[in-house]
């Protein structure tokens, strides 16, 4: 018999992916078999941060969410190509068989990442990653009063005095409390006397 063929690096990744899929599917199958299924209206409602979902799900949202999701998806998919490159670059068998492949793959990956970084800089400089900010609009009126008069009115704080809060009548708060003797206010009695009827059953 000949030598047993070794599993390549890509084969190991494939076995890892197959094992992960089998484990996840097995967990879902076990959950389906052993868990109880008692649906009710509370369980069937959609979970929304602990709050009751109110209204329709079709709500307007900022368009920058869509742009940022596209940019993220683009770079995320392209970064997947780094993993096969890492397996080739880190392979000792390939490095021994053809040493020039190590330098070639290193230069190729620097070029690939450089293109990604240039694309990110282009998107950044173009402003696609900036959030939409409302334009600040300064209100204007057709009043003929100059703005300097408003500023002068705001600066004249000495002419306006703030009186202290008091529960006394206005005359006492204005300063007549020192001259007029303090007379106690009579206690007001209710105008009517509440009466309660007894139930007729008793």
Coordinates of C-alpha atoms in Angstrom, one line a residue:
X1 CA 0.0 0.0 0.0
X2 CA 1.1 3.5 -0.7
X3 CA 1.4 6.4 1.7
X4 CA -1.8 7.6 3.1
X5 CA -2.7 11.0 1.6
X6 CA -2.5 13.9 4.1
X7 CA -5.5 16.2 4.5
X8 CA -4.7 19.6 3.0
X9 CA -5.2 22.9 4.8
X10 CA -8.4 23.5 2.8
X11 CA -9.6 20.0 3.8
X12 CA -9.2 20.9 7.5
X13 CA -11.2 24.1 7.0
X14 CA -13.9 22.0 5.2
X15 CA -14.1 19.5 8.0
X16 CA -14.3 22.3 10.6
X17 CA -17.2 23.9 8.7
X18 CA -19.0 20.6 8.3
X19 CA -18.6 19.8 12.0
X20 CA -19.9 23.2 13.0
X21 CA -23.0 22.8 10.8
X22 CA -23.7 19.3 12.1
X23 CA -23.4 20.5 15.7
X24 CA -25.8 23.5 15.2
X25 CA -28.3 21.3 13.3
X26 CA -28.1 18.7 16.1
X27 CA -28.8 21.3 18.8
X28 CA -31.8 22.6 16.9
X29 CA -33.1 19.0 16.4
X30 CA -32.7 18.2 20.1
X31 CA -34.5 21.4 21.0
X32 CA -37.3 20.4 18.7
X33 CA -37.6 16.9 20.1
X34 CA -37.3 17.5 23.8
X35 CA -38.9 21.0 24.3
X36 CA -42.6 21.5 25.0
X37 CA -44.6 23.5 22.6
X38 CA -47.4 25.5 24.2
X39 CA -48.0 28.6 22.1
X40 CA -50.1 31.5 23.4
X41 CA -50.6 35.1 22.3
X42 CA -47.9 36.4 24.6
X43 CA -45.3 33.9 23.3
X44 CA -46.2 34.6 19.7
X45 CA -45.7 38.4 20.0
X46 CA -42.5 39.8 18.6
X47 CA -39.8 40.8 21.2
X48 CA -38.9 44.4 21.0
X49 CA -36.6 45.3 23.9
X50 CA -39.2 44.4 26.4
X51 CA -41.7 46.8 25.0
X52 CA -45.0 46.0 23.3
X53 CA -44.7 46.4 19.5
X54 CA -47.0 49.3 18.6
X55 CA -47.8 50.4 15.1
X56 CA -46.4 49.2 11.8
X57 CA -42.9 48.1 11.1
X58 CA -42.7 50.2 8.0
X59 CA -41.1 53.3 9.5
X60 CA -38.9 55.8 7.8
X61 CA -35.2 55.5 8.7
X62 CA -32.0 57.3 7.8
X63 CA -30.7 56.3 4.4
X64 CA -27.1 56.3 5.8
X65 CA -28.0 52.9 7.4
X66 CA -28.3 51.4 3.9
X67 CA -25.0 53.0 2.7
X68 CA -23.0 51.9 5.8
X69 CA -24.5 48.4 5.5
X70 CA -23.4 48.1 1.9
X71 CA -19.8 49.3 2.7
X72 CA -19.6 46.9 5.6
X73 CA -20.8 44.0 3.5
X74 CA -18.3 44.8 0.7
X75 CA -15.3 44.9 3.0
X76 CA -16.5 41.9 5.0
X77 CA -16.8 39.7 1.9
X78 CA -13.4 40.8 0.6
X79 CA -11.7 40.1 3.9
X80 CA -12.8 36.4 3.6
X81 CA -10.1 36.0 1.0
X82 CA -7.5 36.7 3.6
X83 CA -8.1 33.3 5.3
X84 CA -7.1 31.1 2.3
X85 CA -4.1 33.3 1.7
X86 CA -3.1 32.8 5.3
X87 CA -3.2 29.0 4.9
X88 CA -1.0 29.2 1.7
X89 CA 1.4 31.7 3.2
X90 CA 1.8 29.7 6.4
X91 CA 2.3 26.4 4.7
X92 CA 5.8 25.0 5.3
X93 CA 5.4 22.4 2.5
X94 CA 4.8 25.1 -0.1
X95 CA 7.7 27.2 1.3
X96 CA 10.1 24.3 1.0
X97 CA 9.0 23.3 -2.5
X98 CA 8.9 26.8 -4.0
X99 CA 10.4 29.6 -1.7
X100 CA 9.5 32.3 -4.2
X101 CA 5.7 31.7 -3.5
X102 CA 6.1 33.1 0.0
X103 CA 7.4 36.4 -1.2
X104 CA 4.9 36.5 -4.1
X105 CA 1.9 35.8 -1.8
X106 CA 3.1 38.5 0.7
X107 CA 3.4 41.1 -2.1
X108 CA 0.1 40.1 -3.5
X109 CA -1.7 40.5 -0.2
X110 CA -0.1 43.9 0.4
X111 CA -1.5 45.0 -3.0
X112 CA -4.9 43.5 -2.2
X113 CA -5.1 45.2 1.2
X114 CA -3.8 48.5 -0.3
X115 CA -6.7 48.5 -2.8
X116 CA -9.1 47.9 0.1
X117 CA -7.6 50.8 2.1
X118 CA -7.8 53.1 -0.9
X119 CA -11.4 52.2 -1.4
X120 CA -12.1 52.9 2.3
X121 CA -10.3 56.3 2.0
X122 CA -12.3 57.2 -1.1
X123 CA -15.6 56.4 0.6
X124 CA -14.5 58.3 3.7
X125 CA -13.3 61.4 1.8
X126 CA -16.5 61.4 -0.3
X127 CA -18.5 61.7 2.9
X128 CA -20.5 58.5 2.6
X129 CA -19.6 57.5 6.2
X130 CA -20.7 60.9 7.6
X131 CA -24.1 61.0 9.2
X132 CA -26.7 63.3 7.6
X133 CA -26.9 66.4 9.6
X134 CA -29.6 69.0 9.3
X135 CA -28.6 72.3 7.9
X136 CA -28.7 75.0 10.5
X137 CA -31.2 77.6 9.4
X138 CA -31.0 81.0 11.1
X139 CA -34.5 82.4 11.5
X140 CA -35.1 85.7 9.8
X141 CA -38.0 88.1 10.1
X142 CA -39.1 91.2 8.2
X143 CA -39.2 93.3 11.4
X144 CA -37.5 96.7 10.9
X145 CA -36.1 96.7 14.5
X146 CA -32.3 96.3 14.4
X147 CA -30.7 93.4 16.1
X148 CA -28.5 95.7 18.2
X149 CA -31.6 96.9 20.0
X150 CA -32.4 93.3 21.1
X151 CA -28.8 92.9 22.3
X152 CA -29.0 96.1 24.3
X153 CA -32.3 95.0 25.9
X154 CA -30.8 91.7 26.9
X155 CA -27.8 93.5 28.5
X156 CA -29.9 95.8 30.6
X157 CA -30.3 93.4 33.5
X158 CA -30.0 96.0 36.2
X159 CA -33.4 97.5 35.5
X160 CA -35.2 94.2 36.1
X161 CA -35.3 92.9 39.6
X162 CA -36.6 89.5 40.5
X163 CA -38.7 89.4 43.7
X164 CA -38.3 86.6 46.1
X165 CA -41.0 84.0 46.2
X166 CA -43.5 84.4 49.0
X167 CA -46.8 82.8 50.0
X168 CA -48.0 86.1 51.5
X169 CA -50.4 88.3 49.5
X170 CA -49.0 90.7 46.9
X171 CA -49.1 93.7 49.2
X172 CA -47.1 92.0 51.8
X173 CA -44.6 90.7 49.2
X174 CA -44.3 94.3 47.8
X175 CA -43.0 95.6 51.1
X176 CA -46.1 96.6 53.1
X177 CA -45.4 93.8 55.6
X178 CA -43.2 96.1 57.6
X179 CA -45.9 98.8 58.1
X180 CA -49.1 96.8 58.5
X181 CA -49.5 94.6 61.5
X182 CA -49.6 90.9 60.8
X183 CA -53.2 89.7 61.3
X184 CA -53.9 86.0 61.4
X185 CA -56.1 84.8 58.6
X186 CA -59.4 83.1 59.8
X187 CA -59.8 79.5 59.2
X188 CA -62.4 78.9 56.6
X189 CA -65.0 76.2 57.4
X190 CA -66.6 74.1 54.7
X191 CA -69.8 75.5 53.2
X192 CA -71.6 72.2 53.5
X193 CA -71.6 69.2 55.8
X194 CA -71.2 65.9 54.0
X195 CA -73.9 63.3 54.9
X196 CA -73.7 59.6 54.3
X197 CA -76.7 57.4 53.6
X198 CA -76.9 54.0 55.1
X199 CA -77.6 51.1 52.8
X200 CA -81.2 50.0 52.8
X201 CA -80.3 46.3 52.9
X202 CA -79.1 46.5 56.5

